mmCIF file of C-alpha atoms in Angstrom:
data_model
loop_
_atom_site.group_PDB
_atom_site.id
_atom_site.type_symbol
_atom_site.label_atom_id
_atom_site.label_comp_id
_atom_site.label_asym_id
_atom_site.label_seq_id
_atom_site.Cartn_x
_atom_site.Cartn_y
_atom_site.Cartn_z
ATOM 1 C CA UNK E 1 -33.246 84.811 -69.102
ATOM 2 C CA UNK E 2 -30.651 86.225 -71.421
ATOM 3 C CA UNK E 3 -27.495 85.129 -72.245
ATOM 4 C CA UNK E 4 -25.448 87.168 -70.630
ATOM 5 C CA UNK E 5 -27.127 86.344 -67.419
ATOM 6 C CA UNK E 6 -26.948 82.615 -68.213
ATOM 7 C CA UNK E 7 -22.780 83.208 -68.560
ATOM 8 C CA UNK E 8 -22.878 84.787 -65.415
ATOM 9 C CA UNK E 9 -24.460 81.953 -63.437
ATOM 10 C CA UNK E 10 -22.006 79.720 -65.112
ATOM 11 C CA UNK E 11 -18.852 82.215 -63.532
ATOM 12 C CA UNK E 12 -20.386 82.162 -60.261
ATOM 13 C CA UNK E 13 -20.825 78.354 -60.607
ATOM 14 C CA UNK E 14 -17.296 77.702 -61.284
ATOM 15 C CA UNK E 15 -15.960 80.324 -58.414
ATOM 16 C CA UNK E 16 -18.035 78.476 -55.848
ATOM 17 C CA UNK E 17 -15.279 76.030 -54.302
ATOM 18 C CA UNK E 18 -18.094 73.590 -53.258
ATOM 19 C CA UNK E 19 -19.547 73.617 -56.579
ATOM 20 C CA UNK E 20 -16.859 73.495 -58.540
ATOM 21 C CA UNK E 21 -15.307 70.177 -56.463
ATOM 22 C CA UNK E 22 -18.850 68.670 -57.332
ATOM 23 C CA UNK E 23 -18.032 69.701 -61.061
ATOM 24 C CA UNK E 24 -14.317 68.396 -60.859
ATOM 25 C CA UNK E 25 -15.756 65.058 -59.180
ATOM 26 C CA UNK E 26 -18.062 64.242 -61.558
ATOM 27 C CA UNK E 27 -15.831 65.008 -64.410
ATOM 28 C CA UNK E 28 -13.550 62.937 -63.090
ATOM 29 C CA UNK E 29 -15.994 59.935 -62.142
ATOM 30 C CA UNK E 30 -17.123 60.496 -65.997
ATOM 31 C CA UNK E 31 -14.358 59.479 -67.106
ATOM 32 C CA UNK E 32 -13.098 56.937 -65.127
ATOM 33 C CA UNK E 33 -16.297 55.200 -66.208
ATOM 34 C CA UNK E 34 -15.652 56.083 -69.913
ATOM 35 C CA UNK E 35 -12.271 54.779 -69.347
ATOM 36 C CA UNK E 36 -13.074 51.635 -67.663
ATOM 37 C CA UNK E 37 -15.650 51.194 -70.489
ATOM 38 C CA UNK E 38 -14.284 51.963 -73.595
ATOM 39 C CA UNK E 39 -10.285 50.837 -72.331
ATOM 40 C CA UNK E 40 -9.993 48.524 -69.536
ATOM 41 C CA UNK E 41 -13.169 46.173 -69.880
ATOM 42 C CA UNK E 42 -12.224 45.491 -73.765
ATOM 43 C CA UNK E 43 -8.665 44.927 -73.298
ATOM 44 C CA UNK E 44 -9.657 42.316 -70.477
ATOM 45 C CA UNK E 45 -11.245 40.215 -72.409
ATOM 46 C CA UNK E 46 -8.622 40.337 -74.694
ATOM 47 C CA UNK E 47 -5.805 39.260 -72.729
ATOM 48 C CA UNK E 48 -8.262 36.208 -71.480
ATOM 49 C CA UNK E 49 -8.763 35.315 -74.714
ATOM 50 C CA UNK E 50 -4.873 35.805 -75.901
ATOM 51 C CA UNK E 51 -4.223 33.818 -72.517
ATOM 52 C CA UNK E 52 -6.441 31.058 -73.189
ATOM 53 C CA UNK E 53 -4.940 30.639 -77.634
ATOM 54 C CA UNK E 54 -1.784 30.420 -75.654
ATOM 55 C CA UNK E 55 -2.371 27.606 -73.347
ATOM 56 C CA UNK E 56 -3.523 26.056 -76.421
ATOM 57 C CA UNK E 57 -0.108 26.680 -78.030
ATOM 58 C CA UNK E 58 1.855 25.740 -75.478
ATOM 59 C CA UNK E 59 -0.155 22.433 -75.163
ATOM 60 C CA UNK E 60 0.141 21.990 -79.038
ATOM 61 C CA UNK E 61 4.229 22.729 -79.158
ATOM 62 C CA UNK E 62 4.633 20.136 -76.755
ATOM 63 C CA UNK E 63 2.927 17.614 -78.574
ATOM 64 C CA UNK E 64 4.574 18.208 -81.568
ATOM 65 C CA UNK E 65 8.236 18.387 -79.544
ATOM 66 C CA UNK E 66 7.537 15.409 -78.387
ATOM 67 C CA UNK E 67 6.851 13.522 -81.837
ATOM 68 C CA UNK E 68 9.627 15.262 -83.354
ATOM 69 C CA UNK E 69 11.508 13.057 -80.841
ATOM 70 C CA UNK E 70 10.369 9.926 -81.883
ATOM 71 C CA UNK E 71 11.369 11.349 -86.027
ATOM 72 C CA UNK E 72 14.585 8.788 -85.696
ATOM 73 C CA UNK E 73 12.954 5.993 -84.068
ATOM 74 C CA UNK E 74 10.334 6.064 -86.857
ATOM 75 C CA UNK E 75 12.965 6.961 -89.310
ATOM 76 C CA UNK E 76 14.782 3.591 -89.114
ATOM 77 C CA UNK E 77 11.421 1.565 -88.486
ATOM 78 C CA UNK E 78 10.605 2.753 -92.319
ATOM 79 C CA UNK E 79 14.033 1.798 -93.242
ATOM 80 C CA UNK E 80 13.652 -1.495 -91.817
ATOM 81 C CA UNK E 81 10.237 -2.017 -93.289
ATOM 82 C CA UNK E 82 11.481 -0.442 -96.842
ATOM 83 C CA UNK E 83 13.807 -3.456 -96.385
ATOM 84 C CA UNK E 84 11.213 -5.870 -95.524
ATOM 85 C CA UNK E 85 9.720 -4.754 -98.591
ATOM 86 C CA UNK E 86 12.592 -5.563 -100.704
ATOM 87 C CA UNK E 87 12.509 -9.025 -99.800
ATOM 88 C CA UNK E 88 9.096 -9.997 -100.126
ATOM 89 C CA UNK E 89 8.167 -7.656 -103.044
ATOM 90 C CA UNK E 90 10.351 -10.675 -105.199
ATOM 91 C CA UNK E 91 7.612 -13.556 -103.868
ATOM 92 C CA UNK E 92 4.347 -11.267 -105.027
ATOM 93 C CA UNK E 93 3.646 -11.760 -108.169
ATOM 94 C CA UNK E 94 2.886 -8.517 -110.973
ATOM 95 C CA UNK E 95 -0.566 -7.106 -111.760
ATOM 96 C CA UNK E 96 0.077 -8.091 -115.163
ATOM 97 C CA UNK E 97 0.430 -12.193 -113.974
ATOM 98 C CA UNK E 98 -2.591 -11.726 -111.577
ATOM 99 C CA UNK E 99 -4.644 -9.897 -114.520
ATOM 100 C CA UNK E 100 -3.350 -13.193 -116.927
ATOM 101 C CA UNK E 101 -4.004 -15.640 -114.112
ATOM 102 C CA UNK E 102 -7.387 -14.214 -113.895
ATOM 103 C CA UNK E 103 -7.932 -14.672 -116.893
ATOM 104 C CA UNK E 104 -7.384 -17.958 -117.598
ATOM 105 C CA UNK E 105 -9.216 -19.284 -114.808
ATOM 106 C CA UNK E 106 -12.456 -17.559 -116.093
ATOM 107 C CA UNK E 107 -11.277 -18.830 -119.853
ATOM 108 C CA UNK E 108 -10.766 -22.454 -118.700
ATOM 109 C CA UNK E 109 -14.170 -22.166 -116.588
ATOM 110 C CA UNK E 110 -15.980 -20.899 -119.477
ATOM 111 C CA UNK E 111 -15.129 -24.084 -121.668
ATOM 112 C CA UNK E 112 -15.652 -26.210 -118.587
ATOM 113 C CA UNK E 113 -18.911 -24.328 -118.563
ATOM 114 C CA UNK E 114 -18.640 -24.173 -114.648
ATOM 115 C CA UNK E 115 -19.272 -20.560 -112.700
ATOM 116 C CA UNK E 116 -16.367 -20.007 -110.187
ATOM 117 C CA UNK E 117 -18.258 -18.006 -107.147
ATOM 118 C CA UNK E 118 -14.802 -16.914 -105.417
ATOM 119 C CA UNK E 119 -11.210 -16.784 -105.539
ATOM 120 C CA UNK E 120 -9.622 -16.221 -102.622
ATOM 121 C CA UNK E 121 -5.630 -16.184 -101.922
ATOM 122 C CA UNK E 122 -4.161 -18.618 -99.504
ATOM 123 C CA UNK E 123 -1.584 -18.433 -96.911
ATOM 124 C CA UNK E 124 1.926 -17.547 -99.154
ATOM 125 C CA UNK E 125 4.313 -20.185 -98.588
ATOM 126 C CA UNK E 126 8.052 -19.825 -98.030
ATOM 127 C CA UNK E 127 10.083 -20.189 -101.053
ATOM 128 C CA UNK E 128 12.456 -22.871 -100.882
ATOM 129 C CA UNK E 129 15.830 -21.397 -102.088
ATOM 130 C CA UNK E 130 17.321 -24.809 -103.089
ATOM 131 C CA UNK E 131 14.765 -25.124 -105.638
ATOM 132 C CA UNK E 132 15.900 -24.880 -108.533
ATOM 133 C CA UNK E 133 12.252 -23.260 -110.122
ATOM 134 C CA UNK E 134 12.912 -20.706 -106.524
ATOM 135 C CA UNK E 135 14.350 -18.408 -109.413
ATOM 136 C CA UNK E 136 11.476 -17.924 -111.834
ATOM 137 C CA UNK E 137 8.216 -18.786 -109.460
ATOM 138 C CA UNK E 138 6.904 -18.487 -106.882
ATOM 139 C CA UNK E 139 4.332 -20.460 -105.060
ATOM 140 C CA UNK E 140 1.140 -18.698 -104.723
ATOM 141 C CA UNK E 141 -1.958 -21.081 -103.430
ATOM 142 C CA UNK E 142 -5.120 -19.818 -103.756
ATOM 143 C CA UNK E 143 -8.795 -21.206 -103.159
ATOM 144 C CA UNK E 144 -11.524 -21.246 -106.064
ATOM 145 C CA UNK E 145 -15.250 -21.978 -104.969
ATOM 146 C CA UNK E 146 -16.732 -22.806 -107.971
ATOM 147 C CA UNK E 147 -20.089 -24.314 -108.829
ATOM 148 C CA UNK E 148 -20.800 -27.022 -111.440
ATOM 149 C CA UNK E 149 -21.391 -30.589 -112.163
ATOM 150 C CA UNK E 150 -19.143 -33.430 -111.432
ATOM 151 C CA UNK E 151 -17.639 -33.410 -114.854
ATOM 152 C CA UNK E 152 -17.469 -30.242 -115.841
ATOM 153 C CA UNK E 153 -15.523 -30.008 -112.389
ATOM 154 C CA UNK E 154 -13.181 -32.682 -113.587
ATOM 155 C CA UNK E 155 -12.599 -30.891 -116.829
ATOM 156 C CA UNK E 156 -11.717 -27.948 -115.199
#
């Protein structure tokens, strides 16, 4: 068959009304599937997905709304513990007294020749403000486990 027979089967194709509404049809059903698959499917699952971060968002914004509520409430609890603070921070002693403290327990054990095992702070004690020592120290009991003889427990 030669061309120009082939193009004239195609013009008689398209002037056949039956034909050519089976030729519009499936065009049209062509792309309505192309559509549907390249468009409409894709952009589904998008807007699930976009749906579903902003549930998420919302959920998150209202936790966070409701502790930016509670920002004063906290804000004066730290105020009231900074002031807490204040007071007792007086009755601890320094690292630099612990750190001397230290070591002149393990001095005076040493010439004692005694090993302490432990030493292990007590229950603070309130200071007594009448005292008239309240001003330089404060009273810090502590608990040494030490292990030795008699003697060289006296000595310590």
């Amino acid at each position: 068959m030669k061309l120009p027979d082939k193009i004239e089967k195609i013009k008689n194709f398209v002037v056949d009304p039956a034909k050519r509404m089976y030729l519009v049809s499936g065009s049209l059903a062509l792309a309505a599937v192309l559509y549907f698959t390249c468009f409409v499917i894709p952009l589904t699952g998008a807007v699930l997905i976009l749906s579903s971060d902003t549930n998420l968002l919302e959920k998150k914004i209202s936790i966070v709304s409701g502790k930016i509520t509670e920002i004063p409430r906290m804000t004066k609890k730290l105020a009231d513990l900074k002031a807490g603070l204040g007071k007792f921070s007086k009755s601890f002693p320094a690292q630099k007294e612990i750190t001397t403290l230290l070591e002149s327990f393990a001095l005076m054990a040493s010439k004692a020749d005694i090993q302490i095992l432990s030493i292990t702070p007590d229950e603070l004690k309130p200071l007594v403000i009448d005292s008239v020592d309240s001003e330089y120290y404060s009273e810090m009991p502590i608990k040494i486990t030490a292990k030795g003889g008699y003697h060289q427990m006296a000595r310590f």
